[in-house]
Structures are given as C-alpha cells and as structure tokens.
PDB file of C-alpha atoms in Angstrom:
ATOM      1  CA  MET A   1       0.153   0.102   0.202  1.00 42.00           C
ATOM      2  CA  ASN A   2       1.309   3.588  -0.961  1.00 47.00           C
ATOM      3  CA  ASN A   3       2.108   5.669   2.190  1.00 49.00           C
ATOM      4  CA  VAL A   4      -0.142   9.075   1.697  1.00 45.00           C
ATOM      5  CA  THR A   5       3.241  10.693   2.557  1.00 48.00           C
ATOM      6  CA  SER A   6       4.025  10.273  -0.874  1.00 48.00           C
ATOM      7  CA  TYR A   7       1.693  12.546  -2.120  1.00 42.00           C
ATOM      8  CA  THR A   8       2.898  15.830  -0.044  1.00 45.00           C
ATOM      9  CA  TYR A   9       5.279  17.136  -3.068  1.00 36.00           C
ATOM     10  CA  ASP A  10       3.816  14.545  -6.147  1.00 47.00           C
ATOM     11  CA  LYS A  11       1.697  17.180  -8.486  1.00 49.00           C
ATOM     12  CA  SER A  12       0.912  14.468 -10.373  1.00 55.00           C
ATOM     13  CA  TYR A  13      -1.353  12.785  -8.110  1.00 69.00           C
ATOM     14  CA  GLY A  14      -5.281  14.772  -8.350  1.00 85.00           C
ATOM     15  CA  TRP A  15      -7.969  13.835  -5.770  1.00 92.00           C
ATOM     16  CA  SER A  16      -8.889  11.054  -7.622  1.00 88.00           C
ATOM     17  CA  LYS A  17      -5.593   9.197  -7.867  1.00 88.00           C
ATOM     18  CA  ALA A  18      -5.436  10.471  -3.705  1.00 90.00           C
ATOM     19  CA  CYS A  19      -8.525   8.915  -2.566  1.00 90.00           C
ATOM     20  CA  GLN A  20      -7.948   5.346  -3.806  1.00 87.00           C
ATOM     21  CA  ASN A  21      -5.320   5.276  -1.067  1.00 85.00           C
ATOM     22  CA  LYS A  22      -7.248   3.753   2.118  1.00 88.00           C
ATOM     23  CA  LEU A  23      -5.047   5.124   4.313  1.00 89.00           C
ATOM     24  CA  PHE A  24      -5.536   8.842   3.272  1.00 90.00           C
ATOM     25  CA  ARG A  25      -9.146   8.165   2.757  1.00 91.00           C
ATOM     26  CA  THR A  26      -9.040   7.699   7.040  1.00 93.00           C
ATOM     27  CA  LYS A  27      -7.148  10.415   7.469  1.00 94.00           C
ATOM     28  CA  LEU A  28      -9.440  12.724   5.179  1.00 95.00           C
ATOM     29  CA  ILE A  29     -12.242  11.595   7.018  1.00 97.00           C
ATOM     30  CA  SER A  30     -11.147  11.324  10.546  1.00 97.00           C
ATOM     31  CA  GLY A  31      -9.554  15.304   9.848  1.00 97.00           C
ATOM     32  CA  LEU A  32     -13.087  16.256   8.228  1.00 98.00           C
ATOM     33  CA  LEU A  33     -15.447  14.302  11.441  1.00 98.00           C
ATOM     34  CA  MET A  34     -12.868  16.416  13.852  1.00 98.00           C
ATOM     35  CA  PHE A  35     -13.264  19.993  12.433  1.00 97.00           C
ATOM     36  CA  LEU A  36     -16.673  19.764  11.646  1.00 97.00           C
ATOM     37  CA  SER A  37     -17.756  18.817  15.017  1.00 97.00           C
ATOM     38  CA  LEU A  38     -15.324  21.105  16.004  1.00 96.00           C
ATOM     39  CA  LEU A  39     -17.300  24.078  14.726  1.00 94.00           C
ATOM     40  CA  ILE A  40     -20.837  23.280  15.634  1.00 94.00           C
ATOM     41  CA  PHE A  41     -19.397  23.248  19.257  1.00 96.00           C
ATOM     42  CA  LEU A  42     -17.817  26.177  19.063  1.00 94.00           C
ATOM     43  CA  PRO A  43     -20.912  29.267  19.489  1.00 93.00           C
ATOM     44  CA  TYR A  44     -21.439  27.352  22.785  1.00 94.00           C
ATOM     45  CA  PHE A  45     -17.649  27.246  23.767  1.00 96.00           C
ATOM     46  CA  PHE A  46     -17.474  31.180  22.532  1.00 93.00           C
ATOM     47  CA  SER A  47     -20.406  32.384  24.326  1.00 92.00           C
ATOM     48  CA  TYR A  48     -18.944  31.091  27.587  1.00 96.00           C
ATOM     49  CA  ILE A  49     -15.792  32.418  27.385  1.00 96.00           C
ATOM     50  CA  GLU A  50     -17.378  35.941  26.086  1.00 94.00           C
ATOM     51  CA  LYS A  51     -19.611  35.620  29.633  1.00 95.00           C
ATOM     52  CA  ARG A  52     -17.193  35.142  32.006  1.00 96.00           C
ATOM     53  CA  ASP A  53     -14.598  37.653  33.993  1.00 96.00           C
ATOM     54  CA  GLY A  54     -10.982  37.556  33.594  1.00 97.00           C
ATOM     55  CA  ALA A  55      -7.886  39.180  34.337  1.00 97.00           C
ATOM     56  CA  VAL A  56      -7.146  42.528  32.336  1.00 96.00           C
ATOM     57  CA  LEU A  57      -3.210  42.333  31.535  1.00 96.00           C
ATOM     58  CA  THR A  58      -0.537  45.663  31.721  1.00 95.00           C
ATOM     59  CA  ASP A  59       1.328  45.710  28.538  1.00 97.00           C
ATOM     60  CA  TRP A  60       4.036  47.877  28.147  1.00 95.00           C
ATOM     61  CA  LEU A  61       3.991  48.011  24.570  1.00 96.00           C
ATOM     62  CA  LEU A  62       0.230  48.483  23.695  1.00 96.00           C
ATOM     63  CA  GLN A  63       0.408  51.504  26.245  1.00 94.00           C
ATOM     64  CA  TYR A  64       2.636  53.519  23.355  1.00 94.00           C
ATOM     65  CA  ILE A  65       0.295  52.355  20.503  1.00 95.00           C
ATOM     66  CA  PRO A  66      -3.144  54.763  20.003  1.00 94.00           C
ATOM     67  CA  ALA A  67      -5.904  52.192  19.071  1.00 97.00           C
ATOM     68  CA  ILE A  68      -6.739  52.391  14.937  1.00 97.00           C
ATOM     69  CA  ASP A  69      -9.029  49.981  13.356  1.00 97.00           C
ATOM     70  CA  PHE A  70      -7.546  48.073  11.077  1.00 98.00           C
ATOM     71  CA  SER A  71     -10.629  45.076  10.525  1.00 96.00           C
ATOM     72  CA  VAL A  72     -10.981  45.901   6.454  1.00 96.00           C
ATOM     73  CA  LEU A  73      -7.469  45.488   6.125  1.00 97.00           C
ATOM     74  CA  ILE A  74      -6.932  42.785   8.332  1.00 97.00           C
ATOM     75  CA  PHE A  75     -10.210  40.563   6.666  1.00 95.00           C
ATOM     76  CA  ILE A  76      -8.399  41.682   3.343  1.00 97.00           C
ATOM     77  CA  ILE A  77      -4.987  39.679   4.386  1.00 98.00           C
ATOM     78  CA  ILE A  78      -6.934  36.691   6.182  1.00 97.00           C
ATOM     79  CA  TRP A  79      -8.774  35.777   3.450  1.00 96.00           C
ATOM     80  CA  SER A  80      -5.958  36.599   0.474  1.00 98.00           C
ATOM     81  CA  VAL A  81      -4.114  33.576   2.207  1.00 98.00           C
ATOM     82  CA  PHE A  82      -7.062  31.667   2.888  1.00 97.00           C
ATOM     83  CA  LEU A  83      -8.266  31.646  -0.762  1.00 98.00           C
ATOM     84  CA  LEU A  84      -4.268  30.898  -2.189  1.00 98.00           C
ATOM     85  CA  ALA A  85      -4.973  28.054   0.727  1.00 98.00           C
ATOM     86  CA  ILE A  86      -8.351  26.694  -0.696  1.00 97.00           C
ATOM     87  CA  VAL A  87      -6.337  27.340  -4.386  1.00 97.00           C
ATOM     88  CA  ARG A  88      -3.495  25.206  -3.410  1.00 97.00           C
ATOM     89  CA  SER A  89      -5.276  22.791  -1.317  1.00 96.00           C
ATOM     90  CA  VAL A  90      -7.240  22.081  -5.267  1.00 95.00           C
ATOM     91  CA  GLN A  91      -4.262  21.707  -6.663  1.00 93.00           C
ATOM     92  CA  GLU A  92      -3.229  19.271  -4.411  1.00 93.00           C
ATOM     93  CA  PRO A  93      -5.160  16.975  -1.659  1.00 94.00           C
ATOM     94  CA  ALA A  94      -1.798  16.571   0.499  1.00 93.00           C
ATOM     95  CA  ILE A  95      -2.107  20.299   1.152  1.00 95.00           C
ATOM     96  CA  PHE A  96      -5.402  19.588   2.373  1.00 96.00           C
ATOM     97  CA  LEU A  97      -5.070  17.267   4.346  1.00 95.00           C
ATOM     98  CA  ARG A  98      -2.291  18.728   5.915  1.00 96.00           C
ATOM     99  CA  MET A  99      -3.811  22.005   6.787  1.00 97.00           C
ATOM    100  CA  LEU A 100      -6.700  20.264   7.608  1.00 98.00           C
ATOM    101  CA  ILE A 101      -5.215  17.907  10.490  1.00 97.00           C
ATOM    102  CA  CYS A 102      -2.851  20.967  11.571  1.00 98.00           C
ATOM    103  CA  SER A 103      -6.130  23.356  12.011  1.00 98.00           C
ATOM    104  CA  VAL A 104      -8.173  21.005  14.200  1.00 98.00           C
ATOM    105  CA  ALA A 105      -5.162  20.447  16.344  1.00 98.00           C
ATOM    106  CA  LEU A 106      -4.592  24.048  16.716  1.00 98.00           C
ATOM    107  CA  LEU A 107      -8.437  24.497  17.115  1.00 97.00           C
ATOM    108  CA  LEU A 108      -8.382  22.101  20.107  1.00 98.00           C
ATOM    109  CA  LEU A 109      -5.519  23.663  21.653  1.00 98.00           C
ATOM    110  CA  ARG A 110      -6.580  27.558  21.513  1.00 97.00           C
ATOM    111  CA  MET A 111      -9.216  25.658  22.614  1.00 97.00           C
ATOM    112  CA  ILE A 112      -7.485  25.195  25.790  1.00 98.00           C
ATOM    113  CA  THR A 113      -5.625  27.996  26.229  1.00 98.00           C
ATOM    114  CA  ILE A 114      -8.674  30.280  26.016  1.00 98.00           C
ATOM    115  CA  TYR A 115     -10.034  28.281  28.758  1.00 98.00           C
ATOM    116  CA  LEU A 116      -7.484  28.200  30.713  1.00 98.00           C
ATOM    117  CA  PHE A 117      -6.356  31.767  30.855  1.00 97.00           C
ATOM    118  CA  ALA A 118      -9.091  33.962  31.679  1.00 97.00           C
ATOM    119  CA  LEU A 119      -8.401  37.069  30.236  1.00 98.00           C
ATOM    120  CA  ASN A 120     -10.421  40.318  29.793  1.00 97.00           C
ATOM    121  CA  PRO A 121      -9.655  42.177  26.371  1.00 96.00           C
ATOM    122  CA  PRO A 122      -6.451  44.952  26.556  1.00 97.00           C
ATOM    123  CA  GLU A 123      -8.035  48.672  27.093  1.00 94.00           C
ATOM    124  CA  GLY A 124      -8.731  50.425  23.652  1.00 95.00           C
ATOM    125  CA  LEU A 125      -9.763  47.758  22.507  1.00 96.00           C
ATOM    126  CA  ILE A 126     -11.441  47.763  18.532  1.00 96.00           C
ATOM    127  CA  VAL A 127     -13.738  45.272  18.089  1.00 93.00           C
ATOM    128  CA  LEU A 128     -12.143  43.090  15.039  1.00 92.00           C
ATOM    129  CA  ARG A 129     -15.244  42.980  12.433  1.00 88.00           C
ATOM    130  CA  ASP A 130     -14.562  40.227   9.818  1.00 85.00           C
ATOM    131  CA  PRO A 131     -18.413  39.167   8.871  1.00 80.00           C
ATOM    132  CA  ILE A 132     -17.049  35.913   7.599  1.00 79.00           C
ATOM    133  CA  THR A 133     -15.148  34.461  11.046  1.00 79.00           C
ATOM    134  CA  SER A 134     -18.333  35.842  13.157  1.00 74.00           C
ATOM    135  CA  LEU A 135     -19.945  33.219  11.774  1.00 73.00           C
ATOM    136  CA  THR A 136     -17.553  30.757  14.003  1.00 77.00           C
ATOM    137  CA  TYR A 137     -19.081  32.622  16.761  1.00 78.00           C
ATOM    138  CA  GLY A 138     -22.934  32.310  16.088  1.00 72.00           C
ATOM    139  CA  GLY A 139     -23.651  34.362  13.532  1.00 70.00           C
ATOM    140  CA  ARG A 140     -23.566  37.320  12.007  1.00 71.00           C
ATOM    141  CA  GLY A 141     -23.046  40.552  14.414  1.00 72.00           C
ATOM    142  CA  ILE A 142     -21.607  38.313  16.866  1.00 79.00           C
ATOM    143  CA  PHE A 143     -18.006  39.696  17.643  1.00 84.00           C
ATOM    144  CA  ILE A 144     -15.899  37.377  20.773  1.00 90.00           C
ATOM    145  CA  THR A 145     -13.184  39.966  22.232  1.00 94.00           C
ATOM    146  CA  LYS A 146     -11.975  37.400  25.124  1.00 96.00           C
ATOM    147  CA  ASP A 147     -10.504  34.581  22.372  1.00 95.00           C
ATOM    148  CA  LEU A 148      -6.820  35.856  23.537  1.00 97.00           C
ATOM    149  CA  PHE A 149      -4.158  33.135  24.424  1.00 97.00           C
ATOM    150  CA  PHE A 150      -2.925  32.788  21.886  1.00 96.00           C
ATOM    151  CA  SER A 151      -3.741  34.785  18.774  1.00 97.00           C
ATOM    152  CA  GLY A 152      -5.995  32.846  16.681  1.00 95.00           C
ATOM    153  CA  HIS A 153      -5.662  35.265  13.313  1.00 94.00           C
ATOM    154  CA  THR A 154      -1.652  35.286  13.727  1.00 97.00           C
ATOM    155  CA  SER A 155      -1.316  31.473  14.286  1.00 98.00           C
ATOM    156  CA  ASN A 156      -3.374  30.360  11.599  1.00 97.00           C
ATOM    157  CA  LEU A 157      -2.124  32.193   8.866  1.00 98.00           C
ATOM    158  CA  PHE A 158       1.202  31.439  10.521  1.00 98.00           C
ATOM    159  CA  MET A 159      -0.111  27.907  10.495  1.00 98.00           C
ATOM    160  CA  VAL A 160      -0.770  27.816   6.215  1.00 98.00           C
ATOM    161  CA  TYR A 161       2.737  29.411   6.168  1.00 98.00           C
ATOM    162  CA  LEU A 162       4.021  26.091   7.697  1.00 98.00           C
ATOM    163  CA  CYS A 163       2.121  23.814   5.471  1.00 97.00           C
ATOM    164  CA  LEU A 164       2.430  25.320   1.953  1.00 97.00           C
ATOM    165  CA  PRO A 165       5.459  24.186   0.164  1.00 95.00           C
ATOM    166  CA  LYS A 166       6.376  26.854  -2.794  1.00 96.00           C
ATOM    167  CA  ARG A 167       8.889  29.253  -1.701  1.00 97.00           C
ATOM    168  CA  LYS A 168       6.456  32.390  -3.135  1.00 97.00           C
ATOM    169  CA  ASP A 169       3.739  31.325  -1.444  1.00 98.00           C
ATOM    170  CA  LYS A 170       5.646  30.855   1.612  1.00 98.00           C
ATOM    171  CA  ILE A 171       7.031  34.444   1.589  1.00 98.00           C
ATOM    172  CA  PHE A 172       3.685  36.176   0.838  1.00 98.00           C
ATOM    173  CA  VAL A 173       1.731  34.091   3.438  1.00 98.00           C
ATOM    174  CA  LEU A 174       4.187  34.856   6.133  1.00 98.00           C
ATOM    175  CA  LEU A 175       4.541  38.516   5.508  1.00 98.00           C
ATOM    176  CA  GLY A 176       0.426  37.990   5.587  1.00 98.00           C
ATOM    177  CA  SER A 177       1.090  36.511   9.242  1.00 98.00           C
ATOM    178  CA  ILE A 178       3.697  39.092  10.614  1.00 98.00           C
ATOM    179  CA  SER A 179       1.270  42.209   9.014  1.00 98.00           C
ATOM    180  CA  VAL A 180      -1.699  40.957  10.612  1.00 98.00           C
ATOM    181  CA  GLY A 181       0.389  39.916  13.705  1.00 98.00           C
ATOM    182  CA  LEU A 182       1.532  43.718  14.148  1.00 98.00           C
ATOM    183  CA  LEU A 183      -2.089  45.293  12.923  1.00 98.00           C
ATOM    184  CA  VAL A 184      -4.316  43.001  15.738  1.00 98.00           C
ATOM    185  CA  LEU A 185      -1.794  44.546  18.412  1.00 98.00           C
ATOM    186  CA  VAL A 186      -2.117  47.984  16.611  1.00 98.00           C
ATOM    187  CA  GLN A 187      -6.485  47.887  17.363  1.00 98.00           C
ATOM    188  CA  HIS A 188      -5.647  46.925  21.011  1.00 98.00           C
ATOM    189  CA  VAL A 189      -7.631  42.973  20.054  1.00 97.00           C
ATOM    190  CA  HIS A 190      -4.689  41.460  21.747  1.00 98.00           C
ATOM    191  CA  TYR A 191      -2.125  41.455  23.967  1.00 98.00           C
ATOM    192  CA  SER A 192       1.499  41.955  22.975  1.00 98.00           C
ATOM    193  CA  MET A 193       2.151  38.282  24.255  1.00 98.00           C
ATOM    194  CA  ASP A 194      -0.899  36.353  22.812  1.00 98.00           C
ATOM    195  CA  VAL A 195       0.937  37.271  19.118  1.00 98.00           C
ATOM    196  CA  ILE A 196       4.210  36.295  19.966  1.00 98.00           C
ATOM    197  CA  SER A 197       3.403  33.198  21.493  1.00 98.00           C
ATOM    198  CA  ALA A 198       0.896  32.616  18.199  1.00 98.00           C
ATOM    199  CA  PHE A 199       4.175  32.622  15.895  1.00 98.00           C
ATOM    200  CA  ILE A 200       5.565  29.751  18.722  1.00 98.00           C
ATOM    201  CA  ILE A 201       3.512  27.938  19.602  1.00 98.00           C
ATOM    202  CA  THR A 202       2.362  27.282  16.311  1.00 98.00           C
ATOM    203  CA  PHE A 203       5.650  26.361  14.933  1.00 98.00           C
ATOM    204  CA  PHE A 204       6.225  23.538  17.405  1.00 98.00           C
ATOM    205  CA  LEU A 205       2.536  22.679  16.907  1.00 98.00           C
ATOM    206  CA  VAL A 206       2.419  22.370  13.159  1.00 98.00           C
ATOM    207  CA  LYS A 207       6.050  20.217  13.512  1.00 97.00           C
ATOM    208  CA  GLY A 208       4.976  17.920  15.699  1.00 97.00           C
ATOM    209  CA  THR A 209       1.537  17.369  14.303  1.00 97.00           C
ATOM    210  CA  ARG A 210       3.096  16.972  10.714  1.00 95.00           C
ATOM    211  CA  LYS A 211       5.270  14.481  11.892  1.00 94.00           C
ATOM    212  CA  LEU A 212       3.174  12.609  14.429  1.00 94.00           C
ATOM    213  CA  PHE A 213      -0.095  11.626  11.521  1.00 92.00           C
ATOM    214  CA  SER A 214       2.819  12.032   8.742  1.00 89.00           C
ATOM    215  CA  VAL A 215       1.090  14.772   6.842  1.00 89.00           C
TER     216      VAL A 215
END
C-alpha cells in the first residue's frame, strides 16, 4: 500500500488518485469529522468564554500604541491567504490534508489555552469585525473579544505558511502573518504576548502534528 506521504509534493497525483489510498481516505474523513464537530461546538464555547470575567494585563507595548481600526485590511489579508490555501488544496490533496489536520490540532489547543487563561481584552480595544469569522461565533454581528491567548488570526495564517511547500507562497503568507500580528496589536485586539506566543506555539504544534500524523 502506498503511504499518504507519497502525495505530499507529487503534482501528478490529483484528488481521484489520492482518494484511492485507504490511509489517505481515513485521515481525510477523520479530520473532516473532527473539524466539523469543533465548528458546531465553537459557538457554545465562545458564548461561555465571552460571559466570564478575566484578568486585564498591563502591556507596556500597547500603552505606546494608539488604537486604530484596521478591520478591513486585516480581513483582506486573512482571506487572501485563505483563498491561496484553498487554491493550493484543490491542486494538491496532500496540502489540504496537512492543513486540515494541523487546523484541528491548532483549534483544540487554542480552546484549551483560552479556557485555562481567563483574560479580559486590552484597554482601548477596537472590535475586529470579520463577517465570515463571526459565523463561527454564532452568527453575523456576533463578535468575540475574550478569545485572547493565543491569537487565532496570527496562528492560523502562520499555520498556512508552515504547511505550504512553494517558496513564493510561503513568502506571501509569512508577510501576511506578520502584518496581521502587528495590526491586531495596533487595534488592541490582543496583548503582545498573544501574538508572540502564536508564532512560537504554532511552529512547534505544526511540526509535531505533521510528524505524528505523517502529513
């Protein structure tokens, strides 16, 4: 039996051939079921998180940064990266599987850390308005402010960077990750530790997940 890792960088293998591999199908179906289950649970989780009270941290960096609303620019960067990820996933099924499994692991870890570290948002917060992401919060017009440690916007983009194989794609996504990390700080959506930790945690999580699941 061919191992699914043989599909990773072979552009000649499309979805029809990849799905003929039992191991690939098993990982794909398992990953999709876990991801969809988490999406269904997320509105309830975020509703609980938003209602509880948490600590307000002193962030020396944010004290010197005036809060500015960059919601539109952040939205454009994030969904440009995700559009690229979708295109590459259609072209290479192994990339989709890789990002799917890493997304599940990343989402699970974020839910754990958000639950463990009860935080209130930084002073001067300007709500980040993303009409697409808000659907995972429970519907349009619902925006969450206490999903803080660690930054999901930054970590998800950096995860895509780590999963894409092409150098030009990686440069584009890395710049997008850094830009969004800086912009959410300027908008006071996150503490600086949320953004810095996002890069560090995501790096080790993705490396470990890819090695563990051979994706």
